[in-house]
Amino acid sequence: MVASSGARLLQEDAVAALVSRLFPLAAVVTPNEVEARLLVGDGPKRELAERLVELGAPAAIVTGGHGDPVDHLFDGERHLELPVERHAVRATHGAGCTHSATLAALLARDCPWSRLHAELLRRPSRAVAQGLPEIGEGDGPVDVLGLRGAA
């Protein structure tokens, strides 16, 4: 819904469709903190995750974004704080998408919630740490393919 630059990625009238049609079909929704606040109002990540589940999502992970480096998972029953490693790099474009794609792949492999955090920390974190700041303008892309590691 909102890029890390603050740019809106979804038209306002599409938000209702996102919530009413897609939330109930998803295994988990993963808005960053800014997006979660746009959807359900203000509050700590714990409350944001609960309210997202109340909207019809079976589970929610509110990601830390640029604020507190802790993601918050609520699966409808349990709350889990998921510390996230920070990297001092200017190549973060695609970090949220990498996080969500990793999560989707792990869920497709029936990875239990208890192991999910370690994988979600390792894979996207490596892509950010090895980012490619020399590509494009502004924040460069994360290195999801491991191009830096292959050199």
mmCIF file of C-alpha atoms in Angstrom:
data_model
loop_
_atom_site.group_PDB
_atom_site.id
_atom_site.type_symbol
_atom_site.label_atom_id
_atom_site.label_comp_id
_atom_site.label_asym_id
_atom_site.label_seq_id
_atom_site.Cartn_x
_atom_site.Cartn_y
_atom_site.Cartn_z
ATOM 1 C CA MET A 1 0.000 0.000 0.000
ATOM 2 C CA VAL A 2 2.801 2.441 0.889
ATOM 3 C CA ALA A 3 6.426 2.340 -0.302
ATOM 4 C CA SER A 4 9.273 3.034 2.106
ATOM 5 C CA SER A 5 9.637 6.389 0.327
ATOM 6 C CA GLY A 6 6.113 7.235 1.515
ATOM 7 C CA ALA A 7 4.582 6.973 -1.964
ATOM 8 C CA ARG A 8 1.079 5.486 -2.125
ATOM 9 C CA LEU A 9 1.076 2.262 -4.160
ATOM 10 C CA LEU A 10 -2.642 1.527 -3.939
ATOM 11 C CA GLN A 11 -5.507 3.820 -4.841
ATOM 12 C CA GLU A 12 -7.766 4.738 -1.931
ATOM 13 C CA ASP A 13 -10.830 3.016 -3.390
ATOM 14 C CA ALA A 14 -8.900 -0.260 -3.718
ATOM 15 C CA VAL A 15 -8.240 -0.509 0.028
ATOM 16 C CA ALA A 16 -11.782 -1.676 0.842
ATOM 17 C CA ALA A 17 -11.536 -4.404 -1.807
ATOM 18 C CA LEU A 18 -8.153 -5.476 -0.448
ATOM 19 C CA VAL A 19 -9.602 -5.910 3.031
ATOM 20 C CA SER A 20 -12.979 -7.413 2.161
ATOM 21 C CA ARG A 21 -11.885 -9.738 -0.642
ATOM 22 C CA LEU A 22 -8.264 -10.645 -0.030
ATOM 23 C CA PHE A 23 -7.815 -10.662 3.755
ATOM 24 C CA PRO A 24 -10.128 -13.678 4.248
ATOM 25 C CA LEU A 25 -8.244 -15.611 1.533
ATOM 26 C CA ALA A 26 -4.752 -14.932 2.878
ATOM 27 C CA ALA A 27 -2.882 -17.196 5.297
ATOM 28 C CA VAL A 28 -1.248 -14.066 6.773
ATOM 29 C CA VAL A 29 -1.106 -10.369 5.941
ATOM 30 C CA THR A 30 2.172 -8.463 6.310
ATOM 31 C CA PRO A 31 1.657 -4.701 6.323
ATOM 32 C CA ASN A 32 4.408 -2.456 7.550
ATOM 33 C CA GLU A 33 3.549 -0.283 10.529
ATOM 34 C CA VAL A 34 2.514 2.695 8.345
ATOM 35 C CA GLU A 35 0.182 0.517 6.269
ATOM 36 C CA ALA A 36 -1.300 -1.134 9.358
ATOM 37 C CA ARG A 37 -2.086 2.289 10.826
ATOM 38 C CA LEU A 38 -3.795 3.342 7.579
ATOM 39 C CA LEU A 39 -5.947 0.200 7.753
ATOM 40 C CA VAL A 40 -6.884 0.085 11.449
ATOM 41 C CA GLY A 41 -5.812 3.335 13.148
ATOM 42 C CA ASP A 42 -3.184 4.111 15.748
ATOM 43 C CA GLY A 43 -1.819 1.888 18.494
ATOM 44 C CA PRO A 44 1.085 -0.369 19.354
ATOM 45 C CA LYS A 45 1.968 -3.154 16.917
ATOM 46 C CA ARG A 46 0.278 -5.721 19.162
ATOM 47 C CA GLU A 47 -3.083 -3.950 18.844
ATOM 48 C CA LEU A 48 -2.607 -3.286 15.134
ATOM 49 C CA ALA A 49 -2.062 -7.013 14.527
ATOM 50 C CA GLU A 50 -5.163 -7.905 16.557
ATOM 51 C CA ARG A 51 -7.310 -5.425 14.619
ATOM 52 C CA LEU A 52 -6.020 -6.749 11.291
ATOM 53 C CA VAL A 53 -7.127 -10.238 12.321
ATOM 54 C CA GLU A 54 -10.519 -8.790 13.312
ATOM 55 C CA LEU A 55 -10.816 -7.525 9.714
ATOM 56 C CA GLY A 56 -10.718 -11.125 8.476
ATOM 57 C CA ALA A 57 -7.052 -12.047 8.139
ATOM 58 C CA PRO A 58 -6.257 -15.385 9.861
ATOM 59 C CA ALA A 59 -2.882 -13.993 11.008
ATOM 60 C CA ALA A 60 -0.975 -10.740 10.745
ATOM 61 C CA ILE A 61 2.668 -9.688 10.921
ATOM 62 C CA VAL A 62 3.123 -5.964 11.403
ATOM 63 C CA THR A 63 6.638 -5.275 10.218
ATOM 64 C CA GLY A 64 8.947 -2.763 11.844
ATOM 65 C CA GLY A 65 9.470 -0.625 8.781
ATOM 66 C CA HIS A 66 11.666 2.356 9.632
ATOM 67 C CA GLY A 67 10.735 2.433 13.306
ATOM 68 C CA ASP A 68 11.244 -0.181 15.985
ATOM 69 C CA PRO A 69 13.253 -3.133 14.557
ATOM 70 C CA VAL A 70 10.709 -5.680 15.808
ATOM 71 C CA ASP A 71 7.996 -7.377 13.770
ATOM 72 C CA HIS A 72 4.856 -8.438 15.603
ATOM 73 C CA LEU A 73 2.990 -11.653 14.733
ATOM 74 C CA PHE A 74 -0.524 -12.431 15.915
ATOM 75 C CA ASP A 75 -1.971 -15.729 14.698
ATOM 76 C CA GLY A 76 -5.405 -15.208 16.223
ATOM 77 C CA GLU A 77 -4.314 -16.768 19.518
ATOM 78 C CA ARG A 78 -0.658 -16.032 20.252
ATOM 79 C CA HIS A 79 1.464 -12.909 20.045
ATOM 80 C CA LEU A 80 5.119 -13.218 19.054
ATOM 81 C CA GLU A 81 7.712 -10.444 19.000
ATOM 82 C CA LEU A 82 10.155 -11.034 16.146
ATOM 83 C CA PRO A 83 13.372 -8.973 16.467
ATOM 84 C CA VAL A 84 14.764 -7.879 13.104
ATOM 85 C CA GLU A 85 18.420 -7.230 12.326
ATOM 86 C CA ARG A 86 19.176 -3.733 10.993
ATOM 87 C CA HIS A 87 21.869 -2.994 8.388
ATOM 88 C CA ALA A 88 23.385 0.426 7.718
ATOM 89 C CA VAL A 89 22.971 0.254 3.939
ATOM 90 C CA ARG A 90 21.308 2.340 1.235
ATOM 91 C CA ALA A 91 19.931 -0.656 -0.621
ATOM 92 C CA THR A 92 16.587 -1.502 0.922
ATOM 93 C CA HIS A 93 14.279 -1.293 -2.106
ATOM 94 C CA GLY A 94 12.358 -4.565 -2.171
ATOM 95 C CA ALA A 95 12.996 -5.558 1.450
ATOM 96 C CA GLY A 96 9.280 -5.843 2.268
ATOM 97 C CA CYS A 97 8.562 -7.815 -0.882
ATOM 98 C CA THR A 98 11.475 -10.137 -0.112
ATOM 99 C CA HIS A 99 10.089 -10.642 3.403
ATOM 100 C CA SER A 100 6.599 -11.473 2.071
ATOM 101 C CA ALA A 101 7.878 -13.758 -0.689
ATOM 102 C CA THR A 102 10.066 -15.642 1.811
ATOM 103 C CA LEU A 103 7.079 -15.995 4.126
ATOM 104 C CA ALA A 104 4.888 -17.317 1.293
ATOM 105 C CA ALA A 105 7.521 -19.892 0.308
ATOM 106 C CA LEU A 106 7.970 -21.049 3.905
ATOM 107 C CA LEU A 107 4.217 -21.384 4.455
ATOM 108 C CA ALA A 108 3.921 -23.366 1.207
ATOM 109 C CA ARG A 109 6.517 -25.771 2.665
ATOM 110 C CA ASP A 110 4.445 -26.095 5.887
ATOM 111 C CA CYS A 111 7.094 -24.364 7.979
ATOM 112 C CA PRO A 112 5.702 -24.040 11.524
ATOM 113 C CA TRP A 113 5.333 -20.585 13.096
ATOM 114 C CA SER A 114 7.983 -21.574 15.649
ATOM 115 C CA ARG A 115 10.672 -21.912 12.923
ATOM 116 C CA LEU A 116 9.390 -19.158 10.701
ATOM 117 C CA HIS A 117 11.163 -16.348 12.509
ATOM 118 C CA ALA A 118 14.663 -17.747 12.037
ATOM 119 C CA GLU A 119 14.126 -18.084 8.288
ATOM 120 C CA LEU A 120 12.407 -14.699 7.990
ATOM 121 C CA LEU A 121 15.337 -13.109 9.780
ATOM 122 C CA ARG A 122 18.046 -14.879 7.799
ATOM 123 C CA ARG A 123 16.974 -14.692 4.166
ATOM 124 C CA PRO A 124 15.603 -11.150 3.764
ATOM 125 C CA SER A 125 18.294 -9.827 6.131
ATOM 126 C CA ARG A 126 21.025 -11.266 3.906
ATOM 127 C CA ALA A 127 19.389 -9.704 0.827
ATOM 128 C CA VAL A 128 19.431 -6.286 2.508
ATOM 129 C CA ALA A 129 22.976 -6.665 3.887
ATOM 130 C CA GLN A 130 24.272 -7.540 0.405
ATOM 131 C CA GLY A 131 22.182 -4.834 -1.280
ATOM 132 C CA LEU A 132 23.153 -3.141 -4.503
ATOM 133 C CA PRO A 133 23.236 0.622 -3.753
ATOM 134 C CA GLU A 134 25.031 1.430 -6.999
ATOM 135 C CA ILE A 135 21.975 0.468 -9.073
ATOM 136 C CA GLY A 136 19.471 3.190 -9.902
ATOM 137 C CA GLU A 137 18.813 6.348 -7.916
ATOM 138 C CA GLY A 138 17.800 6.625 -4.274
ATOM 139 C CA ASP A 139 17.732 3.422 -2.255
ATOM 140 C CA GLY A 140 19.167 0.608 -4.332
ATOM 141 C CA PRO A 141 17.591 -2.846 -4.568
ATOM 142 C CA VAL A 142 18.181 -5.670 -2.125
ATOM 143 C CA ASP A 143 20.210 -8.590 -3.480
ATOM 144 C CA VAL A 144 17.647 -11.397 -3.438
ATOM 145 C CA LEU A 145 19.631 -13.443 -5.940
ATOM 146 C CA GLY A 146 22.871 -13.376 -3.960
ATOM 147 C CA LEU A 147 24.756 -11.603 -6.748
ATOM 148 C CA ARG A 148 27.223 -10.035 -4.292
ATOM 149 C CA GLY A 149 27.940 -13.397 -2.710
ATOM 150 C CA ALA A 150 28.519 -14.956 -6.145
ATOM 151 C CA ALA A 151 31.248 -12.477 -7.156
#
